[in-house]
Amino acid sequence: MEDDEMKFLRKNYPHLAAVNGSTYLAKRLNEILINHIKKCLPQLVTRVHDKTAENKRKLVELGETFTDPNSAVVKTVTQFTQNFNELTYNGNTIMVMEKRSPAARISFIFDDKFPNEINGLNPLEGVSGREVNHFLRNATGLNPHVFIPPTAFTSLLCKQILRIVEPSLEMVDKIKDELVQTVKDCNVGGIYDRFPMLKTRIQIIVEDELEMKVEETKSLIQNYIESESEYINTRHKTFDTFYKKLYRREFEKRNAPPPEEQNQDPDDLDTASSEDEDAEQYATYDGDKRNVRLIKKLVPAYYTTVKSNVKDAVPKLIVKNMIKHLHTNLTPLLMEKMHRAEDVE
């Protein structure tokens, strides 16, 4: 066919035969293609090198290649738990200095917010002088007591101690929120970038575990505070010292000369305040007035001891039952929940 084509061109177009025909066309197209490749090849080489270097950097950031999905799970979970433990104990070592670490935020709740909330509780809030007098009268029965009836003191105190339960349980929820936020902040080193579904999967597992521990911790805290109200330890060293001092002052006051014969110390422990006068106006006898005044001093004194115990015990229960539990059991928990290959993409 080629020979026929050339014969035709040479016979009819002898002056164009050398630059026409399929043979010449193939040669010319080949020259154009080669020239174009020579022109574009340096740019292509540069782009290939750039893309190769970029992909190598991504591979380095993502870490080693995993042929076994289970090894990927082990590697990722181990890195996550290490980051989580660092953030909840020594967050500043792996976080930017401008941002407060989860450990610092939890410490702030334990050391500042919670104590301030507990200290702000008034031991006599909602208790009027009339109610105090009723407590005393009902607890006295037929035969009057020489001193304050124990039942009146414990009944009034128990009611006030149980008011500590609510702020204590609220703190458990605050710590839970901080721990959940810590899970979101654990993308240190880009561990979430390689497996996009990992963040959601881990967060669900941790939240489910925390939900269970939150209820357990709240139950422990409530039982602890209720135990404080069930057993009033009047022999506690701090309260016992205050109690003896108060009654010694009361005895001295009763046996002292009439008020017009002595100068009253304005800073005296038993100086009647406007609050005491308000409480005593509902009492009929001098003994009742004295007991109302004393019980309104004894209840805050013991309440201070209870608040001190709660401020110390509640953070310990939270750390032991929630934070330390996660530190100890987070790795085996995640391994158990994420052992299937389809959990890692």
Coordinates of C-alpha atoms in Angstrom, one line a residue:
M1 CA 0.0 0.0 0.0
E2 CA 2.9 2.3 0.8
D3 CA 4.5 1.6 -2.6
D4 CA 1.2 2.4 -4.4
E5 CA 0.9 5.7 -2.4
M6 CA 4.5 6.8 -3.3
K7 CA 4.0 5.8 -6.9
F8 CA 0.9 7.9 -7.1
L9 CA 2.6 10.9 -5.5
R10 CA 5.7 10.7 -7.7
K11 CA 3.6 10.3 -10.8
N12 CA 1.1 13.1 -10.1
Y13 CA 2.9 15.4 -7.6
P14 CA 6.6 14.8 -8.1
H15 CA 7.5 18.1 -6.4
L16 CA 5.5 17.2 -3.2
A17 CA 6.2 13.5 -3.0
A18 CA 9.1 13.9 -0.6
V19 CA 7.0 15.8 2.0
N20 CA 3.8 13.9 1.8
G21 CA 2.5 10.4 2.4
S22 CA 2.0 8.3 5.6
T23 CA 5.7 7.6 6.0
Y24 CA 6.6 11.3 6.0
L25 CA 3.6 12.0 8.3
A26 CA 4.7 9.4 10.9
K27 CA 8.3 10.7 10.8
R28 CA 7.1 14.3 11.3
L29 CA 4.7 13.5 14.1
N30 CA 7.5 11.6 15.9
E31 CA 9.8 14.6 15.6
I32 CA 7.1 16.9 17.1
L33 CA 6.4 14.5 19.9
I34 CA 10.1 14.1 20.8
N35 CA 10.6 17.9 20.7
H36 CA 7.6 18.4 23.0
I37 CA 8.9 15.7 25.4
K38 CA 12.3 17.3 25.5
K39 CA 10.7 20.7 26.2
C40 CA 8.3 19.4 29.0
L41 CA 10.5 16.7 30.6
P42 CA 12.5 19.0 33.0
Q43 CA 9.3 20.4 34.4
L44 CA 7.8 16.9 34.7
V45 CA 10.9 15.6 36.5
T46 CA 10.7 18.5 38.9
R47 CA 7.1 17.9 39.7
V48 CA 7.7 14.1 40.1
H49 CA 10.5 14.8 42.6
D50 CA 8.3 17.3 44.5
K51 CA 5.4 14.9 44.7
T52 CA 7.7 12.0 45.7
A53 CA 9.3 14.1 48.5
E54 CA 5.8 15.2 49.7
N55 CA 4.5 11.7 49.8
K56 CA 7.7 10.5 51.6
R57 CA 7.1 13.2 54.3
K58 CA 3.5 12.1 54.7
L59 CA 4.6 8.5 55.1
V60 CA 7.1 9.5 57.7
E61 CA 4.4 11.4 59.6
L62 CA 2.0 8.5 59.4
G63 CA 4.6 6.1 60.7
E64 CA 5.6 2.6 59.7
T65 CA 3.7 0.5 57.2
F66 CA 1.3 -2.0 58.7
T67 CA 0.6 -5.2 56.9
D68 CA -1.4 -6.6 59.8
P69 CA -4.4 -4.5 61.0
N70 CA -4.0 -5.8 64.5
S71 CA -0.5 -4.4 64.8
A72 CA -1.9 -1.0 63.6
V73 CA -4.4 -1.1 66.4
V74 CA -1.8 -2.0 69.0
K75 CA 0.5 0.8 67.8
T76 CA -2.2 3.4 67.7
V77 CA -3.8 2.6 71.0
T78 CA -0.5 2.5 72.7
Q79 CA 0.4 6.0 71.4
F80 CA -3.0 7.3 72.3
T81 CA -2.9 6.0 75.9
Q82 CA 0.6 7.5 76.4
N83 CA -0.6 10.9 75.2
F84 CA -3.7 10.7 77.4
N85 CA -1.7 9.9 80.5
E86 CA 0.7 12.7 79.7
L87 CA -2.1 15.2 79.2
T88 CA -3.9 14.3 82.4
Y89 CA -0.7 14.4 84.5
N90 CA 2.0 16.4 82.7
G91 CA 0.2 18.2 80.0
N92 CA 2.7 21.0 79.6
T93 CA 5.3 18.6 78.3
I94 CA 3.4 18.0 75.1
M95 CA 1.0 20.9 74.7
V96 CA 1.5 24.6 73.8
M97 CA 2.3 26.7 76.8
E98 CA -0.5 29.2 76.0
K99 CA -3.1 26.5 76.6
R100 CA -3.8 25.1 80.1
S101 CA -3.4 21.3 80.1
P102 CA -6.2 19.0 81.2
A103 CA -4.1 18.1 84.3
A104 CA -4.0 21.8 85.2
R105 CA -7.7 22.3 84.6
I106 CA -8.6 19.3 86.8
S107 CA -6.2 20.5 89.5
F108 CA -7.9 23.9 89.4
I109 CA -11.3 22.3 90.0
F110 CA -9.9 20.3 92.9
D111 CA -7.9 23.1 94.5
D112 CA -10.0 26.2 93.8
K113 CA -13.5 25.8 92.4
F114 CA -14.7 22.9 94.6
P115 CA -13.3 24.2 97.9
N116 CA -14.8 27.6 97.2
E117 CA -18.2 26.1 96.5
I118 CA -18.0 24.0 99.7
N119 CA -16.8 26.9 101.8
G120 CA -19.6 29.0 100.5
L121 CA -22.2 26.8 102.1
N122 CA -23.8 28.4 105.1
P123 CA -24.2 25.8 107.9
L124 CA -27.3 27.6 109.2
E125 CA -28.8 28.6 105.8
G126 CA -32.6 28.1 105.8
V127 CA -32.6 27.6 109.6
S128 CA -34.4 30.3 111.6
G129 CA -34.3 30.9 115.3
R130 CA -37.8 29.5 115.5
E131 CA -36.8 26.2 113.9
V132 CA -33.8 25.9 116.2
N133 CA -36.0 26.4 119.2
H134 CA -38.5 23.8 117.8
F135 CA -35.6 21.3 117.4
L136 CA -34.6 21.8 121.0
R137 CA -38.1 21.6 122.4
N138 CA -39.0 18.5 120.5
A139 CA -35.8 16.8 121.4
T140 CA -36.1 17.7 125.1
G141 CA -39.3 15.8 125.8
L142 CA -40.9 16.0 129.2
N143 CA -37.8 16.4 131.3
P144 CA -35.6 19.4 130.4
H145 CA -31.9 18.7 129.7
V146 CA -29.2 20.5 131.6
F147 CA -27.2 20.8 128.4
I148 CA -28.2 20.7 124.7
P149 CA -30.1 17.6 123.8
P150 CA -27.9 15.5 121.5
T151 CA -30.8 14.7 119.2
A152 CA -31.5 18.3 118.5
F153 CA -27.8 18.9 117.6
T154 CA -27.5 15.8 115.4
S155 CA -30.8 16.3 113.6
L156 CA -30.1 19.9 112.7
L157 CA -26.5 19.0 111.7
C158 CA -27.5 16.0 109.6
K159 CA -29.9 18.1 107.6
Q160 CA -27.2 20.7 106.8
I161 CA -24.5 18.1 106.0
L162 CA -26.6 16.6 103.3
R163 CA -26.6 19.9 101.4
I164 CA -22.9 19.1 100.6
V165 CA -24.0 16.2 98.3
E166 CA -25.2 18.3 95.4
P167 CA -22.0 20.4 94.8
S168 CA -19.9 17.2 95.3
L169 CA -21.8 15.3 92.6
E170 CA -21.6 18.3 90.2
M171 CA -17.9 18.1 90.5
V172 CA -17.9 14.5 89.2
D173 CA -19.6 15.7 86.0
K174 CA -17.1 18.5 85.6
I175 CA -14.2 16.1 85.8
K176 CA -15.9 13.8 83.3
D177 CA -16.2 16.7 80.9
E178 CA -12.5 17.4 81.2
L179 CA -11.6 13.8 80.6
V180 CA -13.8 13.7 77.5
Q181 CA -12.2 16.9 76.2
T182 CA -8.8 15.3 76.9
V183 CA -9.7 12.5 74.5
K184 CA -10.3 15.1 71.8
D185 CA -7.0 16.8 72.5
C186 CA -5.0 13.6 72.2
N187 CA -4.2 14.1 68.5
V188 CA -0.6 14.7 69.4
G189 CA 1.7 13.6 66.6
G190 CA -1.3 13.3 64.3
I191 CA -2.5 9.9 65.5
Y192 CA -6.0 10.7 64.3
D193 CA -4.9 11.7 60.8
R194 CA -3.9 8.3 59.7
F195 CA -7.2 6.6 60.7
P196 CA -10.0 9.2 60.4
M197 CA -12.6 7.0 62.2
L198 CA -10.3 6.4 65.2
K199 CA -11.2 9.6 67.0
T200 CA -14.9 8.9 67.0
R201 CA -14.3 5.3 67.9
I202 CA -12.0 6.0 70.8
Q203 CA -14.2 8.8 72.1
I204 CA -17.3 6.5 72.2
I205 CA -15.4 3.8 74.1
V206 CA -14.0 6.2 76.6
E207 CA -17.3 8.0 77.1
D208 CA -19.2 4.7 77.7
E209 CA -16.6 3.7 80.2
L210 CA -16.7 7.0 81.9
E211 CA -20.4 7.0 82.1
M212 CA -20.3 3.8 84.1
K213 CA -17.6 5.1 86.4
V214 CA -19.4 8.4 86.9
E215 CA -22.4 6.7 88.4
E216 CA -20.2 4.5 90.5
T217 CA -18.2 7.5 91.8
K218 CA -21.3 9.5 92.5
S219 CA -22.7 6.6 94.6
L220 CA -19.4 6.4 96.6
I221 CA -19.4 10.1 97.2
Q222 CA -23.0 10.2 98.3
N223 CA -22.5 7.3 100.6
Y224 CA -19.4 9.0 102.1
I225 CA -21.3 12.2 102.8
E226 CA -24.3 10.4 104.2
S227 CA -21.9 8.5 106.5
E228 CA -20.7 11.9 107.7
S229 CA -24.3 12.7 108.6
E230 CA -25.1 9.3 110.1
Y231 CA -22.3 9.4 112.6
I232 CA -21.6 12.7 114.3
N233 CA -18.2 12.3 115.9
T234 CA -18.4 14.9 118.7
R235 CA -15.0 13.6 120.0
H236 CA -13.2 14.8 117.0
K237 CA -10.2 16.7 118.2
T238 CA -11.0 20.0 116.6
F239 CA -14.6 20.0 117.6
D240 CA -14.0 18.7 121.1
T241 CA -11.5 21.5 121.8
F242 CA -14.0 24.1 120.6
Y243 CA -16.8 22.4 122.5
K244 CA -14.9 22.4 125.8
K245 CA -13.8 26.0 125.3
L246 CA -17.4 27.1 124.6
Y247 CA -18.9 25.4 127.6
R248 CA -16.1 26.7 129.8
R249 CA -16.9 30.2 128.7
E250 CA -20.6 29.6 129.2
F251 CA -20.0 28.3 132.7
E252 CA -17.8 31.3 133.5
K253 CA -20.4 33.6 132.1
R254 CA -23.2 32.1 134.3
N255 CA -21.1 32.5 137.4
A256 CA -19.7 35.9 136.6
P257 CA -21.0 39.1 138.4
P258 CA -23.9 40.9 136.9
P259 CA -23.1 42.8 133.6
E260 CA -23.2 46.2 135.3
E261 CA -20.3 45.1 137.6
Q262 CA -17.9 44.0 134.8
N263 CA -16.7 45.2 131.4
Q264 CA -17.8 42.9 128.6
D265 CA -15.2 41.9 126.1
P266 CA -16.6 42.7 122.6
D267 CA -14.5 39.9 121.1
D268 CA -15.7 37.3 123.7
L269 CA -16.7 34.0 122.2
D270 CA -20.2 34.3 123.8
T271 CA -20.9 37.9 122.9
A272 CA -24.5 37.9 121.7
S273 CA -24.8 39.1 118.1
S274 CA -27.9 40.3 116.4
E275 CA -28.3 36.8 114.9
D276 CA -28.2 35.3 118.5
E277 CA -30.8 37.8 119.6
D278 CA -33.0 36.9 116.7
A279 CA -32.7 33.3 117.6
E280 CA -33.4 33.8 121.3
Q281 CA -36.6 35.8 120.8
Y282 CA -38.4 32.6 120.2
A283 CA -37.2 31.0 123.4
T284 CA -39.2 31.3 126.6
Y285 CA -36.8 30.4 129.4
D286 CA -33.2 31.5 129.9
G287 CA -32.1 27.8 129.5
D288 CA -33.7 27.7 126.1
K289 CA -32.1 31.0 125.1
R290 CA -28.7 29.7 126.1
N291 CA -29.2 26.4 124.2
V292 CA -30.3 28.3 121.0
R293 CA -27.2 30.4 121.2
L294 CA -25.0 27.5 121.8
I295 CA -26.4 25.2 119.1
K296 CA -25.9 28.0 116.6
K297 CA -22.3 28.1 117.5
L298 CA -21.8 24.3 117.7
V299 CA -23.4 23.5 114.4
P300 CA -21.0 25.7 112.3
A301 CA -18.0 24.4 114.3
Y302 CA -18.7 20.8 113.5
Y303 CA -19.8 21.7 109.9
T304 CA -16.4 23.2 109.3
T305 CA -14.8 19.8 110.2
V306 CA -17.2 18.0 107.8
K307 CA -16.4 20.4 105.0
S308 CA -12.7 19.9 105.5
N309 CA -13.2 16.1 105.3
V310 CA -15.3 16.4 102.2
K311 CA -12.8 18.7 100.4
D312 CA -10.1 16.2 101.1
A313 CA -12.0 12.9 100.4
V314 CA -14.1 13.8 97.3
P315 CA -11.1 14.5 95.0
K316 CA -9.4 11.4 96.2
L317 CA -12.5 9.3 95.3
I318 CA -12.7 10.9 91.9
V319 CA -9.0 10.3 91.1
K320 CA -9.1 6.7 92.3
N321 CA -12.3 5.7 90.7
M322 CA -12.2 7.7 87.4
I323 CA -8.8 9.1 86.5
K324 CA -6.6 6.3 87.9
H325 CA -9.0 3.7 86.5
L326 CA -8.6 5.1 83.0
H327 CA -4.8 5.2 83.4
T328 CA -4.7 1.6 84.4
N329 CA -7.4 0.1 82.2
L330 CA -7.6 2.3 79.1
T331 CA -5.1 0.2 77.0
P332 CA -6.7 -3.2 77.6
L333 CA -10.2 -1.7 77.3
L334 CA -9.4 -0.2 73.9
M335 CA -7.6 -3.4 72.8
E336 CA -10.7 -5.4 73.6
K337 CA -13.1 -3.0 71.9
M338 CA -11.0 -2.5 68.8
H339 CA -9.6 -5.9 68.1
R340 CA -11.5 -6.3 64.8
A341 CA -9.7 -5.3 61.6
E342 CA -12.6 -3.3 60.3
D343 CA -12.3 -0.9 63.1
V344 CA -9.1 0.5 61.5
E345 CA -9.3 2.1 58.1

